[in-house]
């Protein structure tokens, strides 16, 4: 034990900080000890604190919790992905596009006149491209009627096919395009079978062209100009048909006097 | 060096490393000292036992963070001091105020005359214990604590100051007054 101070002076102010007699007196009576049970509990706690943790026995079903959870999550993700793919917008559009040709086929006498409204030029182009299936039944009687006529419109159509691949381009010069079929119609007027074969595809070509023109900002004017060209060329029936189409496409557009 | 030969700080470090026998040795060295300190501080055996167990469990739980920055006795009695303060705060707020505001200048004139001696010899020892306990109980808590830390913990003024978070001169003053009063109370036994 460390001696705090050593002094022999009895004066309180200089009294030693340790009193040997008092310490001896205190020690003689200091025999209190803690209960043995209390010490045993303390020592046991000290042992437990440093003892290695015992290996716990995990029930078999608890060991499977994590793998089962992972498997369930993956299964859910796969099912969700498949469901989303089945009901994706792309698949809905494809199915709807496939259904569109049916209404076009329901009007056999007007193969090149699908019901097209303003702003649906692309759908009209697609419908016209898919309408060849309906063309033969519709085009055949019409083509027969027109066979005898000097102006065979369906025969002329194949010649317009080279222009079809550029649907959204600027309006093609109507004079050049219409002039081409006119010159070739004379050489093909005798090949009926050939005309019959080309009628379906040919019928789709001008429709496709006009649909492309509708997509351009100045489509109305070009369309009207083409109608004028047809009239000038004496192709009145075709011109009338084009006027009707124009009216359906642009019901609010005022027709010029010469085209009414 | 075997466990019994190590100083207190070495035993605690050995226990920190996992040597339970080191703790048992350390416990053996301080179990009675700490117990008597708590008995005289609380003046209640049951409370002393409760605090005694709690303090040792705190030592066990603090083994990972133990650093021999001071003597082990200083560290141990510091834990005991704070545990007592916590108890007083929970149980009796006025006792905490009494502790904190206890004057260190209480002179001998503030205490009554010592009780008369009891003649039977067979009761001498018991009376001695009772006299000492009574004398200690009469001391203000800070003075009593300083005396018990010096006697039971063998701590110096500096170590007592560290354990009680006070200054050395304050501890010196408290210890001086405690000795003066105990001498007065037990002068017939000295």
Short mmCIF file of C-alpha atoms in Angstrom, two decimals:
data_model
loop_
_atom_site.label_atom_id
_atom_site.label_comp_id
_atom_site.label_asym_id
_atom_site.label_seq_id
_atom_site.Cartn_x
_atom_site.Cartn_y
_atom_site.Cartn_z
CA UNK A 1 0.00 0.00 0.00
CA UNK A 2 1.36 3.41 -0.89
CA UNK A 3 2.15 5.79 1.94
CA UNK A 4 0.31 8.99 1.30
CA UNK A 5 2.34 11.17 3.66
CA UNK A 6 4.56 10.86 6.68
CA UNK A 7 4.43 13.33 9.50
CA UNK A 8 4.73 13.04 13.27
CA UNK A 9 3.00 16.33 14.03
CA UNK A 10 -0.27 15.80 15.93
CA UNK A 11 -1.62 19.06 14.59
CA UNK A 12 -4.68 18.39 12.38
CA UNK A 13 -3.48 20.69 9.64
CA UNK A 14 -0.20 18.74 9.40
CA UNK A 15 -1.67 15.39 10.33
CA UNK A 16 -0.50 12.50 8.23
CA UNK A 17 -2.88 11.52 5.55
CA UNK A 18 -2.50 7.99 6.75
CA UNK A 19 -3.07 7.13 10.35
CA UNK A 20 -1.34 3.87 11.22
CA UNK A 21 -3.38 3.36 14.39
CA UNK A 22 -6.64 4.06 12.65
CA UNK A 23 -5.70 1.79 9.78
CA UNK A 24 -4.81 -0.96 12.22
CA UNK A 25 -8.08 -0.48 14.05
CA UNK A 26 -10.03 -0.53 10.87
CA UNK A 27 -8.27 -3.64 9.62
CA UNK A 28 -8.92 -5.51 12.81
CA UNK A 29 -12.66 -5.17 12.30
CA UNK A 30 -12.75 -5.45 8.52
CA UNK A 31 -13.75 -9.09 8.08
CA UNK A 32 -16.78 -8.68 5.87
CA UNK A 33 -16.66 -10.96 2.83
CA UNK A 34 -19.10 -11.42 -0.01
CA UNK A 35 -21.37 -14.49 -0.11
CA UNK A 36 -19.87 -17.52 -1.87
CA UNK A 37 -22.89 -17.87 -4.15
CA UNK A 38 -22.42 -14.36 -5.36
CA UNK A 39 -18.79 -14.99 -6.22
CA UNK A 40 -19.69 -18.24 -7.98
CA UNK A 41 -22.13 -16.43 -10.22
CA UNK A 42 -19.56 -13.79 -11.06
CA UNK A 43 -16.90 -16.36 -11.93
CA UNK A 44 -19.32 -18.31 -14.09
CA UNK A 45 -20.17 -15.16 -15.98
CA UNK A 46 -16.47 -14.50 -16.50
CA UNK A 47 -16.01 -18.01 -17.94
CA UNK A 48 -19.01 -17.72 -20.21
CA UNK A 49 -17.78 -14.42 -21.55
CA UNK A 50 -14.60 -15.91 -23.01
CA UNK A 51 -15.92 -19.37 -23.88
CA UNK A 52 -16.24 -20.06 -27.63
CA UNK A 53 -19.81 -20.04 -28.86
CA UNK A 54 -21.22 -23.54 -29.07
CA UNK A 55 -22.21 -24.77 -32.49
CA UNK A 56 -25.93 -24.43 -32.81
CA UNK A 57 -27.95 -27.21 -34.28
CA UNK A 58 -30.03 -25.68 -37.03
CA UNK A 59 -33.23 -27.50 -37.97
CA UNK A 60 -33.25 -28.93 -41.46
CA UNK A 61 -36.16 -26.77 -42.56
CA UNK A 62 -34.32 -23.61 -41.48
CA UNK A 63 -31.38 -24.57 -43.63
CA UNK A 64 -33.67 -24.62 -46.65
CA UNK A 65 -35.17 -21.20 -46.02
CA UNK A 66 -32.57 -19.22 -47.97
CA UNK A 67 -32.36 -21.53 -51.02
CA UNK A 68 -36.14 -21.78 -51.16
CA UNK A 69 -36.45 -18.03 -51.01
CA UNK A 70 -33.94 -17.56 -53.81
CA UNK A 71 -35.70 -20.15 -55.98
CA UNK A 72 -39.09 -18.56 -55.39
CA UNK A 73 -37.74 -15.14 -56.31
CA UNK A 74 -36.22 -16.41 -59.53
CA UNK A 75 -39.40 -18.24 -60.47
CA UNK A 76 -41.42 -15.11 -59.88
CA UNK A 77 -39.04 -13.08 -62.02
CA UNK A 78 -39.24 -15.55 -64.90
CA UNK A 79 -43.02 -15.71 -64.78
CA UNK A 80 -43.25 -11.96 -64.69
CA UNK A 81 -40.96 -11.64 -67.68
CA UNK A 82 -42.94 -14.15 -69.70
CA UNK A 83 -46.19 -12.46 -68.84
CA UNK A 84 -44.86 -9.08 -69.84
CA UNK A 85 -43.61 -10.44 -73.14
CA UNK A 86 -46.98 -11.96 -73.94
CA UNK A 87 -48.79 -8.75 -73.27
CA UNK A 88 -46.18 -6.35 -74.61
CA UNK A 89 -47.31 -3.42 -76.75
CA UNK A 90 -45.41 -4.78 -79.78
CA UNK A 91 -47.33 -8.00 -79.77
CA UNK A 92 -50.60 -6.13 -79.46
CA UNK A 93 -49.75 -3.94 -82.43
CA UNK A 94 -48.77 -6.88 -84.57
CA UNK A 95 -52.02 -8.64 -83.88
CA UNK A 96 -54.00 -5.50 -84.59
CA UNK A 97 -52.16 -4.90 -87.86
CA UNK A 98 -52.89 -8.42 -88.97
CA UNK A 99 -56.56 -7.85 -88.35
CA UNK A 100 -56.69 -4.69 -90.41
CA UNK A 101 -56.61 -6.32 -93.84
CA UNK A 102 -59.93 -8.03 -93.11
CA UNK A 103 -61.99 -4.85 -93.29
CA UNK A 104 -60.25 -3.99 -96.53
CA UNK A 105 -61.11 -7.37 -97.92
CA UNK A 106 -64.72 -6.90 -97.00
CA UNK A 107 -65.09 -4.33 -99.80
CA UNK A 108 -64.33 -6.45 -102.85
CA UNK A 109 -65.59 -3.98 -105.39
CA UNK A 110 -63.25 -1.26 -104.25
CA UNK A 111 -59.91 -2.95 -103.91
CA UNK A 112 -57.91 0.23 -104.14
CA UNK A 113 -60.17 2.24 -101.91
CA UNK A 114 -59.65 1.22 -98.31
CA UNK A 115 -61.30 3.33 -95.65
CA UNK A 116 -58.53 5.77 -94.86
CA UNK A 117 -58.95 8.82 -92.73
CA UNK A 118 -56.79 11.85 -92.36
CA UNK A 119 -53.39 11.12 -90.80
CA UNK A 120 -53.50 7.33 -91.27
CA UNK A 121 -51.41 7.19 -94.39
CA UNK A 122 -49.12 4.47 -93.07
CA UNK A 123 -51.91 2.18 -92.12
CA UNK A 124 -53.47 2.72 -95.49
CA UNK A 125 -50.20 1.87 -97.17
CA UNK A 126 -49.93 -1.28 -95.14
CA UNK A 127 -53.51 -2.23 -95.82
CA UNK A 128 -53.04 -1.72 -99.46
CA UNK A 129 -49.95 -3.84 -99.46
CA UNK A 130 -51.81 -6.64 -97.75
CA UNK A 131 -54.89 -6.41 -99.84
CA UNK A 132 -53.48 -8.38 -102.74
CA UNK A 133 -55.25 -11.42 -101.33
CA UNK A 134 -58.57 -9.72 -101.89
CA UNK A 135 -57.47 -8.20 -105.11
CA UNK A 136 -57.89 -11.22 -107.32
CA UNK A 137 -61.54 -11.70 -106.51
CA UNK A 138 -62.29 -8.05 -106.77
CA UNK A 139 -59.90 -7.13 -109.47
CA UNK A 140 -60.85 -9.97 -111.73
CA UNK A 141 -64.40 -8.84 -112.57
CA UNK A 142 -63.32 -5.22 -112.65
CA UNK A 143 -60.41 -6.10 -114.81
CA UNK A 144 -62.63 -7.99 -117.16
CA UNK A 145 -64.85 -5.01 -117.54
CA UNK A 146 -61.96 -2.83 -118.29
CA UNK A 147 -60.25 -5.20 -120.63
CA UNK A 148 -62.21 -4.02 -123.55
CA UNK A 149 -61.79 -0.40 -122.69
CA UNK A 150 -58.97 1.44 -124.30
CA UNK A 151 -57.83 2.70 -120.90
CA UNK A 152 -56.93 -0.35 -118.86
CA UNK A 153 -56.15 1.06 -115.46
CA UNK A 154 -55.17 -2.19 -113.82
CA UNK A 155 -52.78 -2.91 -116.62
CA UNK A 156 -51.22 0.45 -116.17
CA UNK A 157 -50.63 -0.13 -112.49
CA UNK A 158 -47.70 -2.53 -112.77
CA UNK A 159 -45.69 0.18 -114.37
CA UNK A 160 -46.11 2.33 -111.31
CA UNK A 161 -44.61 -0.32 -109.09
CA UNK A 162 -41.05 0.94 -109.42
CA UNK A 163 -42.18 4.10 -107.65
CA UNK A 164 -43.81 2.26 -104.74
CA UNK A 165 -40.64 1.50 -102.72
CA UNK A 166 -40.32 5.22 -101.82
CA UNK A 167 -43.57 5.81 -99.94
CA UNK A 168 -42.66 8.82 -97.78
CA UNK A 169 -40.66 10.78 -100.28
CA UNK A 170 -41.61 14.06 -101.88
CA UNK A 171 -44.50 13.98 -104.29
CA UNK A 172 -43.47 12.37 -107.51
CA UNK A 173 -44.14 14.26 -110.63
CA UNK A 174 -47.56 13.09 -111.54
CA UNK A 175 -47.07 13.83 -115.17
CA UNK A 176 -44.03 11.61 -115.45
CA UNK A 177 -45.52 8.80 -113.50
CA UNK A 178 -48.83 8.77 -115.29
CA UNK A 179 -47.18 9.17 -118.62
CA UNK A 180 -45.22 5.96 -118.18
CA UNK A 181 -48.16 3.64 -117.86
CA UNK A 182 -49.91 5.41 -120.70
CA UNK A 183 -47.16 4.57 -123.13
CA UNK A 184 -46.83 1.02 -122.04
CA UNK A 185 -50.48 0.25 -121.88
CA UNK A 186 -50.67 -0.10 -125.64
CA UNK A 187 -48.04 -2.82 -125.75
CA UNK A 188 -49.68 -4.81 -123.04
CA UNK A 189 -53.25 -4.56 -123.88
CA UNK A 190 -53.17 -7.92 -125.62
CA UNK A 191 -51.63 -9.92 -122.72
CA UNK A 192 -54.68 -10.56 -120.60
CA UNK A 193 -53.10 -13.19 -118.46
CA UNK A 194 -50.19 -10.99 -117.67
CA UNK A 195 -52.55 -8.16 -116.79
CA UNK A 196 -54.54 -10.43 -114.57
CA UNK A 197 -51.42 -11.48 -112.71
CA UNK A 198 -50.17 -8.00 -112.26
CA UNK A 199 -53.49 -6.49 -111.32
CA UNK A 200 -53.39 -7.22 -107.62
CA UNK A 201 -49.92 -5.89 -107.10
CA UNK A 202 -50.48 -3.04 -109.49
CA UNK A 203 -53.65 -2.02 -107.74
CA UNK A 204 -51.73 -1.64 -104.58
CA UNK A 205 -49.05 0.54 -106.10
CA UNK A 206 -51.00 3.74 -106.79
CA UNK A 207 -52.81 3.37 -103.49
CA UNK A 208 -49.50 3.17 -101.83
CA UNK A 209 -48.31 6.19 -103.70
CA UNK A 210 -51.34 8.23 -102.72
CA UNK A 211 -50.96 7.16 -99.13
CA UNK A 212 -47.38 8.30 -99.26
CA UNK A 213 -48.45 11.61 -100.65
CA UNK A 214 -50.90 12.07 -97.83
CA UNK A 215 -48.11 11.84 -95.44
CA UNK A 216 -46.39 14.86 -96.98
CA UNK A 217 -47.33 18.37 -96.00
CA UNK A 218 -48.50 19.39 -99.47
CA UNK A 219 -50.16 16.12 -100.31
CA UNK A 220 -53.53 17.63 -100.95
CA UNK A 221 -52.31 19.87 -103.72
CA UNK A 222 -50.33 17.14 -105.38
CA UNK A 223 -53.26 14.82 -105.16
CA UNK A 224 -55.55 17.36 -106.79
CA UNK A 225 -53.00 17.98 -109.47
CA UNK A 226 -52.89 14.34 -110.29
CA UNK A 227 -56.65 14.26 -110.58
CA UNK A 228 -56.46 17.12 -113.02
CA UNK A 229 -53.91 15.24 -115.06
CA UNK A 230 -56.19 12.26 -115.21
CA UNK A 231 -59.04 14.36 -116.47
CA UNK A 232 -56.87 15.98 -119.02
CA UNK A 233 -55.85 12.57 -120.21
CA UNK A 234 -59.45 11.57 -120.48
CA UNK A 235 -59.30 9.08 -117.68
CA UNK A 236 -62.48 10.35 -116.18
CA UNK A 237 -63.52 7.27 -114.27
CA UNK A 238 -60.24 7.05 -112.54
CA UNK A 239 -60.27 10.75 -111.87
CA UNK A 240 -63.69 10.45 -110.31
CA UNK A 241 -62.52 7.63 -108.13
CA UNK A 242 -59.57 9.68 -106.97
CA UNK A 243 -61.84 12.59 -106.17
CA UNK A 244 -63.94 10.34 -104.01
CA UNK A 245 -60.89 9.13 -102.21
CA UNK A 246 -59.72 12.66 -101.69
CA UNK A 247 -63.03 13.65 -100.21
CA UNK A 248 -62.85 10.78 -97.78
CA UNK A 249 -59.30 11.65 -96.84
CA UNK A 250 -59.89 15.37 -96.60
CA UNK A 251 -63.58 15.90 -96.06
CA UNK A 252 -63.09 19.50 -95.04
CA UNK A 253 -60.82 20.46 -97.86
CA UNK A 254 -62.60 22.67 -100.40
CA UNK A 255 -62.37 21.13 -103.88
CA UNK A 256 -61.39 23.44 -106.76
CA UNK A 257 -64.19 24.31 -109.17
CA UNK A 258 -62.65 22.39 -112.00
CA UNK A 259 -62.58 19.20 -109.99
CA UNK A 260 -66.04 19.33 -108.58
CA UNK B 1 5.37 -15.52 -15.83
CA UNK B 2 2.49 -17.52 -14.48
CA UNK B 3 -0.88 -16.00 -13.81
CA UNK B 4 -0.51 -15.69 -10.01
CA UNK B 5 2.72 -13.71 -10.36
CA UNK B 6 1.36 -11.12 -12.68
CA UNK B 7 0.41 -7.66 -11.44
CA UNK B 8 -3.22 -6.68 -11.49
CA UNK B 9 -2.92 -5.08 -14.92
CA UNK B 10 -1.23 -8.16 -16.35
CA UNK B 11 -3.94 -10.42 -15.00
CA UNK B 12 -6.60 -8.28 -16.60
CA UNK B 13 -4.81 -8.34 -19.93
CA UNK B 14 -4.46 -12.09 -19.66
CA UNK B 15 -8.16 -12.41 -19.06
CA UNK B 16 -8.75 -10.15 -22.03
CA UNK B 17 -6.81 -12.70 -24.07
CA UNK B 18 -9.07 -15.46 -22.81
CA UNK B 19 -7.36 -16.69 -19.66
CA UNK B 20 -10.17 -17.24 -17.16
CA UNK B 21 -7.78 -18.24 -14.37
CA UNK B 22 -6.27 -14.75 -14.54
CA UNK B 23 -9.64 -13.25 -13.81
CA UNK B 24 -10.21 -15.66 -10.95
CA UNK B 25 -6.93 -14.54 -9.41
CA UNK B 26 -7.78 -10.90 -9.88
CA UNK B 27 -11.20 -11.46 -8.40
CA UNK B 28 -9.67 -13.13 -5.38
CA UNK B 29 -7.43 -10.12 -4.74
CA UNK B 30 -10.20 -7.51 -4.72
CA UNK B 31 -13.42 -9.29 -3.81
CA UNK B 32 -13.33 -8.46 -0.09
CA UNK B 33 -11.94 -4.97 -0.56
CA UNK B 34 -14.65 -4.02 -3.01
CA UNK B 35 -17.32 -5.65 -0.89
CA UNK B 36 -16.38 -3.80 2.28
CA UNK B 37 -16.14 -0.55 0.37
CA UNK B 38 -19.71 -1.04 -0.84
CA UNK B 39 -21.03 -2.14 2.57
CA UNK B 40 -19.70 0.97 4.30
CA UNK B 41 -20.79 3.24 1.45
CA UNK B 42 -24.33 1.92 1.21
CA UNK B 43 -24.86 0.95 4.86
CA UNK B 44 -27.12 -1.74 3.40
CA UNK B 45 -25.85 -5.30 2.91
CA UNK B 46 -28.40 -6.31 0.28
CA UNK B 47 -27.76 -3.21 -1.76
CA UNK B 48 -24.03 -3.72 -1.37
CA UNK B 49 -24.35 -7.29 -2.73
CA UNK B 50 -26.38 -6.11 -5.68
CA UNK B 51 -23.92 -3.41 -6.56
CA UNK B 52 -21.01 -5.78 -5.96
CA UNK B 53 -22.24 -8.26 -8.56
CA UNK B 54 -23.10 -5.52 -10.99
CA UNK B 55 -19.66 -3.97 -10.76
CA UNK B 56 -17.85 -7.24 -11.40
CA UNK B 57 -20.06 -7.97 -14.38
CA UNK B 58 -19.15 -4.59 -15.75
CA UNK B 59 -15.51 -5.51 -15.39
CA UNK B 60 -16.15 -8.72 -17.35
CA UNK B 61 -18.00 -6.91 -20.10
CA UNK B 62 -15.38 -4.19 -20.38
CA UNK B 63 -12.49 -6.62 -20.81
CA UNK B 64 -12.30 -6.05 -24.58
CA UNK B 65 -11.76 -2.31 -24.15
CA UNK B 66 -9.51 -2.48 -21.13
CA UNK B 67 -6.24 -0.60 -21.38
CA UNK B 68 -3.72 -0.37 -18.52
CA UNK B 69 -3.69 3.42 -18.55
CA UNK B 70 -4.00 3.45 -14.75
CA UNK B 71 -3.75 0.97 -11.93
CA UNK B 72 -6.35 -1.74 -11.95
CA UNK B 73 -7.52 -0.70 -8.47
CA UNK B 74 -8.12 2.83 -9.75
CA UNK B 75 -10.13 1.48 -12.66
CA UNK B 76 -12.13 -0.88 -10.48
CA UNK B 77 -13.02 1.69 -7.84
CA UNK B 78 -13.85 4.21 -10.51
CA UNK B 79 -16.47 1.81 -11.80
CA UNK B 80 -17.71 1.34 -8.26
CA UNK B 81 -17.87 5.08 -7.67
CA UNK B 82 -19.94 5.70 -10.79
CA UNK B 83 -22.19 2.78 -10.03
CA UNK B 84 -22.93 4.25 -6.62
CA UNK B 85 -23.68 7.62 -8.10
CA UNK B 86 -26.06 6.00 -10.55
CA UNK B 87 -27.81 4.24 -7.72
CA UNK B 88 -28.20 7.43 -5.75
CA UNK B 89 -29.55 9.22 -8.80
CA UNK B 90 -32.19 6.58 -9.33
CA UNK B 91 -33.20 6.01 -5.75
CA UNK B 92 -32.75 9.27 -3.91
CA UNK B 93 -32.06 12.49 -5.71
CA UNK B 94 -31.55 14.33 -2.45
CA UNK B 95 -28.76 11.95 -1.57
CA UNK B 96 -27.00 12.88 -4.79
CA UNK B 97 -27.33 16.52 -3.91
CA UNK B 98 -25.96 15.77 -0.49
CA UNK B 99 -23.00 14.02 -2.08
CA UNK B 100 -22.32 16.74 -4.61
CA UNK B 101 -22.72 19.57 -2.19
CA UNK B 102 -20.96 17.91 0.70
CA UNK B 103 -18.56 20.41 2.15
CA UNK B 104 -15.00 19.40 2.46
CA UNK B 105 -14.50 21.75 5.35
CA UNK B 106 -16.68 20.01 7.93
CA UNK B 107 -14.71 20.18 11.12
CA UNK B 108 -14.81 18.02 14.18
CA UNK B 109 -17.05 20.56 15.93
CA UNK B 110 -19.91 19.53 13.67
CA UNK B 111 -20.11 16.02 15.09
CA UNK B 112 -21.55 14.84 18.40
CA UNK B 113 -19.52 13.38 21.14
CA UNK B 114 -18.57 9.71 20.69
CA UNK B 115 -20.86 7.08 22.19
CA UNK B 116 -19.93 5.47 25.52
CA UNK B 117 -18.10 2.17 25.52
CA UNK B 118 -19.89 -1.16 26.20
CA UNK B 119 -18.21 -3.26 28.99
CA UNK B 120 -18.81 -6.98 27.90
CA UNK B 121 -15.56 -8.33 26.34
CA UNK B 122 -17.28 -11.02 24.28
CA UNK B 123 -19.05 -8.22 22.48
CA UNK B 124 -15.89 -6.18 22.08
CA UNK B 125 -15.24 -7.18 18.56
CA UNK B 126 -18.81 -6.79 17.51
CA UNK B 127 -18.91 -3.45 19.14
CA UNK B 128 -15.69 -2.51 17.46
CA UNK B 129 -17.19 -3.28 14.09
CA UNK B 130 -20.30 -1.39 14.93
CA UNK B 131 -18.33 1.56 16.21
CA UNK B 132 -16.21 1.73 13.11
CA UNK B 133 -19.22 1.33 10.86
CA UNK B 134 -21.05 4.04 12.75
CA UNK B 135 -18.05 6.35 12.59
CA UNK B 136 -17.77 5.84 8.90
CA UNK B 137 -21.51 6.34 8.44
CA UNK B 138 -21.24 9.69 10.14
CA UNK B 139 -18.78 10.90 7.55
CA UNK B 140 -20.00 12.75 4.47
CA UNK B 141 -19.99 10.46 1.45
CA UNK B 142 -17.01 12.06 -0.34
CA UNK B 143 -14.84 11.88 2.80
CA UNK B 144 -15.87 8.34 3.57
CA UNK B 145 -15.19 7.32 0.01
CA UNK B 146 -11.72 8.85 0.07
CA UNK B 147 -10.92 7.01 3.30
CA UNK B 148 -12.20 3.67 2.03
CA UNK B 149 -10.41 3.96 -1.31
CA UNK B 150 -7.20 4.67 0.55
CA UNK B 151 -7.70 1.83 3.05
CA UNK B 152 -9.32 -0.84 0.89
CA UNK B 153 -7.94 0.05 -2.54
CA UNK B 154 -4.51 1.13 -1.34
CA UNK B 155 -4.82 4.09 -3.66
CA UNK B 156 -2.77 7.28 -3.59
CA UNK B 157 -4.20 10.79 -3.66
CA UNK B 158 -3.71 10.96 -7.40
CA UNK B 159 -5.38 7.63 -7.97
CA UNK B 160 -8.35 8.54 -5.78
CA UNK B 161 -8.62 11.80 -7.68
CA UNK B 162 -8.75 9.89 -10.99
CA UNK B 163 -11.33 7.44 -9.71
CA UNK B 164 -13.63 10.16 -8.40
CA UNK B 165 -12.97 12.69 -11.17
CA UNK B 166 -11.75 15.32 -8.75
CA UNK B 167 -8.53 17.11 -8.05
CA UNK B 168 -5.68 15.87 -5.89
CA UNK B 169 -6.00 18.71 -3.41
CA UNK B 170 -9.70 18.08 -3.06
CA UNK B 171 -9.03 14.44 -2.27
CA UNK B 172 -6.31 15.43 0.15
CA UNK B 173 -8.68 17.74 1.97
CA UNK B 174 -11.40 15.13 2.13
CA UNK B 175 -9.06 12.48 3.42
CA UNK B 176 -7.62 14.81 6.06
CA UNK B 177 -11.05 15.64 7.42
CA UNK B 178 -12.13 12.01 7.32
CA UNK B 179 -9.15 10.94 9.39
CA UNK B 180 -9.67 13.77 11.81
CA UNK B 181 -13.27 12.80 12.43
CA UNK B 182 -12.56 9.11 12.70
CA UNK B 183 -9.83 9.78 15.20
CA UNK B 184 -12.24 11.79 17.21
CA UNK B 185 -15.00 9.17 17.02
CA UNK B 186 -12.70 6.25 17.81
CA UNK B 187 -10.13 7.92 19.99
CA UNK B 188 -10.93 5.64 22.91
CA UNK B 189 -10.14 2.64 20.78
CA UNK B 190 -6.90 3.97 19.36
#
